[in-house]
Coordinates of C-alpha atoms and ligand atoms in Angstrom, one line a residue:
M1 CA 87.7 85.9 76.6
K2 CA 86.1 86.2 80.5
I3 CA 82.3 85.9 81.0
Q4 CA 80.0 87.6 83.6
V5 CA 76.9 84.5 84.4
H6 CA 74.6 84.1 87.7
V7 CA 76.1 82.0 90.5
S8 CA 72.8 79.9 90.0
D9 CA 74.2 78.5 86.3
V10 CA 78.3 77.8 87.6
K11 CA 78.6 74.2 87.3
V12 CA 81.7 71.9 88.5
G13 CA 84.4 72.2 86.1
M14 CA 84.3 75.9 85.8
F15 CA 87.4 77.7 86.7
I16 CA 86.3 81.5 88.5
H17 CA 88.3 84.4 87.1
D18 CA 86.9 86.8 89.3
I19 CA 83.9 87.9 91.7
C20 CA 81.3 90.7 90.7
A21 CA 81.7 92.1 94.3
N22 CA 83.6 94.6 96.5
W23 CA 86.5 91.6 98.0
M24 CA 85.8 93.4 101.7
D25 CA 82.4 92.4 101.7
Y26 CA 83.5 88.7 100.9
P27 CA 87.1 88.2 102.5
F28 CA 86.9 84.2 102.3
W29 CA 87.6 85.2 97.9
S30 CA 91.5 84.9 97.3
G31 CA 91.8 85.1 93.7
P32 CA 91.5 82.8 90.7
S33 CA 90.1 79.0 91.5
A34 CA 88.5 76.3 90.1
I35 CA 85.3 74.7 91.3
N36 CA 86.5 71.2 91.7
S37 CA 83.6 69.7 93.7
S38 CA 79.8 70.4 94.7
D39 CA 81.3 71.3 97.9
D40 CA 83.0 74.6 96.6
L41 CA 79.6 75.2 94.4
K42 CA 77.7 74.9 97.7
K43 CA 80.2 77.5 99.2
L44 CA 80.0 80.0 96.4
K45 CA 76.3 79.6 95.8
N46 CA 75.4 80.4 99.6
C47 CA 77.8 83.3 100.6
G48 CA 75.7 86.4 98.7
I49 CA 77.5 86.7 95.3
K50 CA 75.4 87.1 93.1
Y51 CA 77.6 87.3 89.7
V52 CA 81.3 85.9 88.8
W53 CA 83.8 86.0 85.7
I54 CA 84.5 82.3 84.4
D55 CA 87.4 81.2 82.6
P56 CA 86.3 79.5 79.6
S57 CA 89.9 78.9 78.6
K58 CA 90.4 77.2 82.1
G59 CA 87.1 75.3 82.5
L60 CA 83.7 74.5 80.9
G61 CA 82.4 77.5 79.3
A62 CA 78.7 79.0 79.6
E63 CA 77.0 77.7 76.5
S64 CA 74.6 76.2 79.3
C65 CA 73.9 79.3 81.1
N66 CA 70.9 81.6 81.2
E67 CA 72.5 84.9 81.9
V68 CA 75.7 85.9 79.7
L69 CA 77.8 89.1 79.9
T70 CA 80.8 89.5 77.9
Q71 CA 83.2 92.2 78.9
E72 CA 81.8 94.3 75.9
D73 CA 78.9 94.5 77.2
E74 CA 79.7 94.9 80.9
N75 CA 82.1 97.8 79.6
R76 CA 78.7 99.4 78.3
K77 CA 76.9 98.8 81.4
I78 CA 79.5 100.3 83.6
S79 CA 80.0 103.7 80.7
S80 CA 75.8 104.2 80.7
V81 CA 76.3 104.5 84.8
L82 CA 79.1 106.4 84.3
H83 CA 77.7 108.8 81.9
D84 CA 74.5 109.0 84.1
A85 CA 76.7 110.6 87.0
M86 CA 77.5 113.4 84.5
V87 CA 74.2 115.0 83.9
V88 CA 74.8 117.7 86.4
T89 CA 77.0 120.1 86.0
H90 CA 80.1 119.4 88.4
Q91 CA 80.7 121.6 91.1
S92 CA 84.3 122.1 92.6
G93 CA 83.9 125.1 94.8
R94 CA 87.3 125.4 94.5
C95 CA 89.1 128.3 95.9
V96 CA 92.6 127.9 95.8
N97 CA 94.9 125.7 94.0
L98 CA 96.5 122.1 94.7
N99 CA 100.3 123.0 95.6
E100 CA 99.1 125.4 97.5
E101 CA 96.2 123.4 100.1
L102 CA 98.6 120.5 100.1
D103 CA 100.9 122.0 103.5
S104 CA 97.5 122.7 104.9
A105 CA 96.0 119.2 104.4
R106 CA 98.8 117.9 105.2
K107 CA 99.5 119.3 108.8
I108 CA 95.2 118.5 109.1
L109 CA 96.3 115.1 108.7
A110 CA 98.8 114.6 111.2
N111 CA 96.4 116.2 113.9
A112 CA 93.6 114.4 112.6
R113 CA 95.5 110.9 112.6
K114 CA 96.8 112.0 116.5
Q115 CA 93.1 112.3 117.3
V116 CA 91.6 109.1 115.7
V117 CA 94.5 107.4 117.5
T118 CA 93.5 108.5 121.1
M119 CA 89.9 107.6 119.9
F120 CA 90.6 103.8 119.4
H121 CA 92.4 104.2 122.5
E122 CA 90.4 105.3 124.7
A123 CA 87.7 103.4 123.7
R124 CA 89.8 100.6 124.1
M125 CA 90.7 101.0 127.6
G126 CA 86.4 101.4 128.0
K127 CA 86.8 105.2 128.7
A128 CA 84.2 108.1 127.2
L129 CA 85.4 109.3 124.1
Q130 CA 86.8 112.9 124.3
V131 CA 84.8 114.4 120.9
D132 CA 85.9 118.1 121.2
G133 CA 89.2 117.0 119.6
A134 CA 86.7 115.7 117.1
M135 CA 85.0 118.3 116.5
T136 CA 87.5 120.2 115.7
V137 CA 89.3 117.9 113.2
V138 CA 85.9 117.9 111.5
D139 CA 86.2 121.4 111.1
E140 CA 89.7 121.9 109.5
V141 CA 88.6 118.8 107.4
N142 CA 85.4 120.6 106.5
R143 CA 87.6 124.2 105.2
S144 CA 90.2 122.5 103.6
I145 CA 87.8 120.4 101.3
T146 CA 86.3 123.8 101.2
R147 CA 89.6 125.2 100.1
N148 CA 90.3 122.3 97.7
S149 CA 89.0 119.1 98.1
N150 CA 91.7 117.5 96.0
A151 CA 94.6 118.3 98.4
L152 CA 93.3 116.3 101.2
L153 CA 91.3 113.4 99.3
S154 CA 94.6 112.7 97.3
L155 CA 96.7 112.5 100.2
V156 CA 94.5 110.7 102.6
R157 CA 95.0 107.7 100.3
L158 CA 98.2 107.5 100.7
K159 CA 98.1 105.6 103.9
N160 CA 100.3 103.2 105.5
K161 CA 99.7 99.6 105.7
N162 CA 99.9 99.6 109.6
D163 CA 97.9 102.8 110.0
Y164 CA 95.3 101.7 107.5
T165 CA 92.4 101.4 110.4
Y166 CA 92.8 105.4 111.7
M167 CA 93.5 107.1 108.2
H168 CA 91.1 105.3 107.1
S169 CA 88.3 107.0 109.4
V170 CA 89.8 110.4 108.3
A171 CA 89.7 109.3 105.0
V172 CA 85.7 108.5 105.2
C173 CA 84.9 112.0 107.6
A174 CA 86.5 113.7 104.5
L175 CA 84.8 111.4 101.8
M176 CA 82.0 112.1 103.8
I177 CA 82.2 116.1 103.9
A178 CA 82.9 116.4 99.9
L179 CA 80.2 113.9 99.5
G180 CA 77.7 115.7 101.8
K181 CA 78.6 119.3 99.7
Q182 CA 78.1 117.7 96.1
L183 CA 74.4 116.6 97.6
G184 CA 73.6 120.1 98.7
I185 CA 74.3 119.6 102.6
E186 CA 75.5 121.8 104.7
G187 CA 76.4 123.8 108.1
E188 CA 75.1 121.0 111.6
Q189 CA 74.1 118.2 108.8
L190 CA 77.7 118.5 107.5
Q191 CA 79.2 118.5 110.3
L192 CA 77.6 115.5 111.7
L193 CA 78.5 113.4 108.3
G194 CA 81.9 114.1 109.0
M195 CA 82.1 113.1 112.4
A196 CA 79.6 109.8 111.3
G197 CA 82.7 109.2 109.3
L198 CA 85.5 109.9 111.4
F199 CA 83.6 107.4 114.2
H200 CA 82.4 105.0 112.0
D201 CA 84.7 102.1 112.5
I202 CA 84.9 102.6 116.4
G203 CA 83.8 99.3 117.4
K204 CA 87.5 98.3 115.6
A205 CA 89.0 99.0 118.5
M206 CA 87.2 95.7 120.2
I207 CA 88.6 93.5 117.7
P208 CA 91.3 91.7 118.1
A209 CA 94.6 93.2 116.7
A210 CA 95.3 89.7 115.4
V211 CA 92.0 89.1 113.6
L212 CA 92.0 93.3 112.1
N213 CA 95.0 93.0 110.2
K214 CA 95.7 89.6 109.9
P215 CA 97.6 89.3 106.4
G216 CA 95.5 87.0 104.5
K217 CA 92.6 85.9 103.8
L218 CA 90.0 85.1 107.5
T219 CA 87.8 82.2 107.7
D220 CA 84.6 82.1 108.2
E221 CA 84.9 82.9 112.5
E222 CA 87.1 85.7 111.6
F223 CA 85.4 87.6 109.6
A224 CA 82.4 86.7 111.9
I225 CA 84.5 88.6 113.9
I226 CA 85.3 91.3 112.2
K227 CA 81.3 91.8 111.5
K228 CA 80.4 92.5 114.9
H229 CA 82.4 95.9 114.7
P230 CA 79.6 98.1 113.5
T231 CA 76.9 97.1 116.6
L232 CA 80.1 97.4 119.1
G233 CA 80.8 100.8 117.6
W234 CA 77.5 102.1 118.0
K235 CA 77.2 100.4 122.1
I236 CA 80.0 102.4 122.9
L237 CA 78.9 105.9 120.9
K238 CA 75.6 105.0 122.5
K239 CA 76.8 105.5 125.8
L240 CA 78.0 109.1 125.0
P241 CA 75.5 111.9 126.4
D242 CA 73.5 113.4 123.7
F243 CA 75.4 111.9 121.2
H244 CA 73.6 112.2 117.5
D245 CA 71.6 109.9 115.7
V246 CA 73.3 110.8 112.2
I247 CA 77.1 109.0 114.6
L248 CA 75.1 106.2 115.6
D249 CA 73.8 105.4 112.1
V250 CA 75.8 105.6 110.5
A251 CA 78.6 103.7 112.7
L252 CA 75.8 100.9 113.0
H253 CA 74.4 100.5 109.3
H254 CA 77.7 101.3 107.4
H255 CA 78.3 98.1 105.7
E256 CA 74.4 97.3 105.0
R257 CA 73.8 97.4 101.8
I258 CA 70.7 98.3 99.5
D259 CA 69.4 94.8 98.7
G260 CA 69.7 93.4 102.1
A261 CA 72.9 91.9 101.8
G262 CA 74.8 93.8 104.3
Y263 CA 75.2 93.5 107.9
P264 CA 74.8 93.9 111.0
G265 CA 71.1 94.2 110.5
R266 CA 70.5 93.2 106.7
R267 CA 68.4 96.1 106.0
Q268 CA 67.4 96.9 102.8
G269 CA 66.2 100.3 100.8
E270 CA 64.1 102.6 102.5
A271 CA 65.0 101.2 105.7
L272 CA 68.5 102.7 105.4
T273 CA 68.7 106.5 105.9
L274 CA 70.8 109.0 103.5
A275 CA 73.7 109.1 105.7
A276 CA 74.5 105.3 106.1
R277 CA 74.0 105.5 102.2
M278 CA 76.8 107.6 102.1
A279 CA 79.1 106.3 104.2
A280 CA 78.3 102.7 102.5
V281 CA 79.9 104.2 99.3
C282 CA 82.5 106.7 101.1
D283 CA 83.9 103.1 103.3
V284 CA 84.1 101.1 100.1
Y285 CA 85.9 103.5 97.9
D286 CA 88.2 104.4 100.2
A287 CA 88.9 100.4 101.6
I288 CA 89.6 99.7 97.9
T289 CA 92.1 101.9 97.1
S290 CA 94.4 101.4 100.0
A291 CA 96.9 98.9 100.1
R292 CA 95.8 96.6 103.1
C293 CA 98.1 93.9 104.8
Y294 CA 96.3 91.0 102.2
K295 CA 95.5 93.0 99.5
N296 CA 97.0 95.9 96.6
A297 CA 95.2 99.1 96.8
W298 CA 93.3 99.4 93.3
E299 CA 93.9 102.9 91.2
P300 CA 91.3 105.4 92.2
A301 CA 89.8 105.4 88.2
E302 CA 89.9 101.3 88.3
A303 CA 88.1 101.9 91.8
I304 CA 85.1 103.8 90.3
R305 CA 85.1 101.6 87.4
K306 CA 84.3 98.6 89.6
M307 CA 81.9 100.4 91.8
A308 CA 80.1 101.6 88.8
S309 CA 79.6 98.2 87.3
W310 CA 78.8 96.7 91.5
Q311 CA 76.4 99.8 91.9
C312 CA 73.3 97.9 91.2
G313 CA 72.0 96.5 95.0
N314 CA 75.3 97.5 96.6
F315 CA 74.7 101.0 96.3
D316 CA 72.2 103.8 96.2
L317 CA 72.0 105.3 92.7
Q318 CA 71.6 108.7 93.5
V319 CA 73.8 108.8 95.7
F320 CA 77.0 106.7 94.1
H321 CA 76.6 109.4 91.2
A322 CA 77.0 112.4 93.3
F323 CA 80.1 110.3 94.5
V324 CA 82.0 110.1 90.9
K325 CA 80.7 113.7 90.6
T326 CA 82.5 114.3 93.9
V327 CA 85.9 112.6 93.1
G328 CA 85.6 111.9 89.5
I329 CA 85.7 109.1 86.6
Y330 CA 89.0 109.8 86.7
P331 CA 90.4 111.3 90.2
V332 CA 93.2 113.3 91.3
G333 CA 96.5 111.0 91.2
T334 CA 94.7 109.2 88.3
L335 CA 98.1 108.1 85.8
V336 CA 96.8 108.4 82.2
K337 CA 98.3 107.8 78.7
L338 CA 97.3 110.2 76.2
K339 CA 96.3 109.7 73.1
S340 CA 99.5 112.3 72.1
G341 CA 101.9 109.6 73.8
R342 CA 102.3 111.3 76.9
M343 CA 102.1 110.0 80.0
A344 CA 100.2 112.7 82.9
V345 CA 99.0 112.7 86.1
V346 CA 95.7 114.1 86.9
I347 CA 95.7 117.1 89.3
E348 CA 92.2 118.7 88.9
Q349 CA 88.4 117.8 87.7
T350 CA 87.6 120.8 84.8
E351 CA 84.1 121.9 85.4
K352 CA 82.4 121.0 82.1
S353 CA 83.3 117.5 81.9
L354 CA 84.6 114.1 84.5
I355 CA 86.3 112.5 81.4
T356 CA 88.2 115.6 80.4
P357 CA 90.3 116.9 83.7
I358 CA 92.9 119.0 83.5
V359 CA 96.3 117.0 84.0
K360 CA 100.2 117.4 84.5
A361 CA 101.8 115.6 81.2
F362 CA 105.4 114.4 82.6
F363 CA 106.9 111.5 80.2
S364 CA 107.0 110.8 76.9
V365 CA 106.3 107.1 76.0
T366 CA 107.6 107.1 72.6
S367 CA 110.9 108.6 74.4
K368 CA 111.2 107.1 77.4
M369 CA 112.3 110.0 78.7
F370 CA 110.5 112.4 81.1
I371 CA 109.7 115.6 79.5
T372 CA 109.5 119.3 80.9
P373 CA 106.4 119.0 82.6
E374 CA 103.3 120.6 81.0
I375 CA 99.5 121.1 83.0
L376 CA 96.9 120.8 80.5
N377 CA 93.4 120.9 80.4
L378 CA 91.7 118.3 77.9
D379 CA 88.5 120.6 78.3
K380 CA 90.1 122.9 76.1
L381 CA 92.9 120.6 74.2
R382 CA 92.6 118.0 71.2
D383 CA 94.5 115.8 72.9
S384 CA 92.9 113.0 75.5
I385 CA 93.3 110.3 77.6
E386 CA 93.8 107.0 75.7
S387 CA 94.0 104.6 79.1
I388 CA 94.3 104.6 82.5
E389 CA 97.6 102.8 83.5
A390 CA 99.4 101.1 86.7
P391 CA 101.9 103.6 88.4
D392 CA 103.7 100.4 89.5
K393 CA 104.0 99.1 86.1
W394 CA 105.7 101.9 85.4
G395 CA 107.9 102.8 88.3
F396 CA 106.5 106.2 89.3
N397 CA 105.8 108.2 92.3
L398 CA 103.0 110.2 91.3
Q399 CA 102.8 112.1 94.4
T400 CA 105.7 113.1 93.6
V401 CA 105.2 114.1 90.0
I402 CA 101.9 116.2 91.8
E403 CA 104.0 118.2 94.6
T404 CA 107.8 118.8 92.7
L405 CA 107.8 118.8 89.2
N406 CA 106.0 122.8 88.3
Ligands
FE2_501 FE1 83.3 99.2 108.9
FE2_502 FE1 85.2 101.4 107.4

């Protein structure tokens, strides 16, 4: 059984199974490893991580630790954070069904990708960015999110590893708009949030590709180079005439954390604007649910649980709750096993509860065979979700399931 302990209680001889933090902020972490020397211990204690999971079956136990949490305690903590996110009725604002919107969303994404590639190219060449195209992208994204947010949000996750930086910008744009709507923001303010999402990583245009796309863990020096991208981005955007403060602020502060552990300014709490807090959540969610050259993607539902477990100190709690309402506890595209023994994919959220989405059942676990697809509203049935499953383990292509098995 793995046990969560505070970093100050870690000793030489313990085996670290995992860190309780987002790996994007700690790129030196390459997986389970033993603390074999006082040097290893010093590095861990100085890196800013607060809690880790230790594996007592592979090293020292937690007998001498002051703060100890079991997996059960952790699950209770996650359930309580997610439960609080469900207090207000979910507003999906859905006008058309998912399949109807997927075609438009695909075209919008193709155009958005082209615009972002041009933007990054202009930034790299030192040219002034043309922002008209970006505004059109934000408008189109906004309209698609209004029609059915699930279409664009499920497609934008399917980026390939080489495309990551460009499509990530589009994804953060879409998430900022969806989250902004959830928070009741509209009009020009919503447009600005979308623009801020689209431009948030423009500073990465100035980071050498060998560092940005390096497969494998980064050295301290390489991570220091990556950490320059918020400031570099801010400098690029600052040159544009009348470019709005919200966009500049998000470019500069999207890696700041509520407890001051982020970069580049180690700003904390009230010093962070709502837009920067929103961008922090959208940025991390998209990063950890996307396959990277050095890391496999987490399933969206797993990512939401992980973010709930780290939210304290990392994210603004109110913003995180609104985000959970936006994407769901079982986001669209999540593969689930139902108590009835069927495998299903989440295709819509329901208005009433985030734990009873609409799913498409398509496979029987008992007979190990595909079944005639059936749309099930779990809010109205006795069946319910038993577990989240990994599509890779089952060999399913869920996008095909969503789109073709009608
Ligand atoms: Fe960034
Ligand atoms: Fe980012």
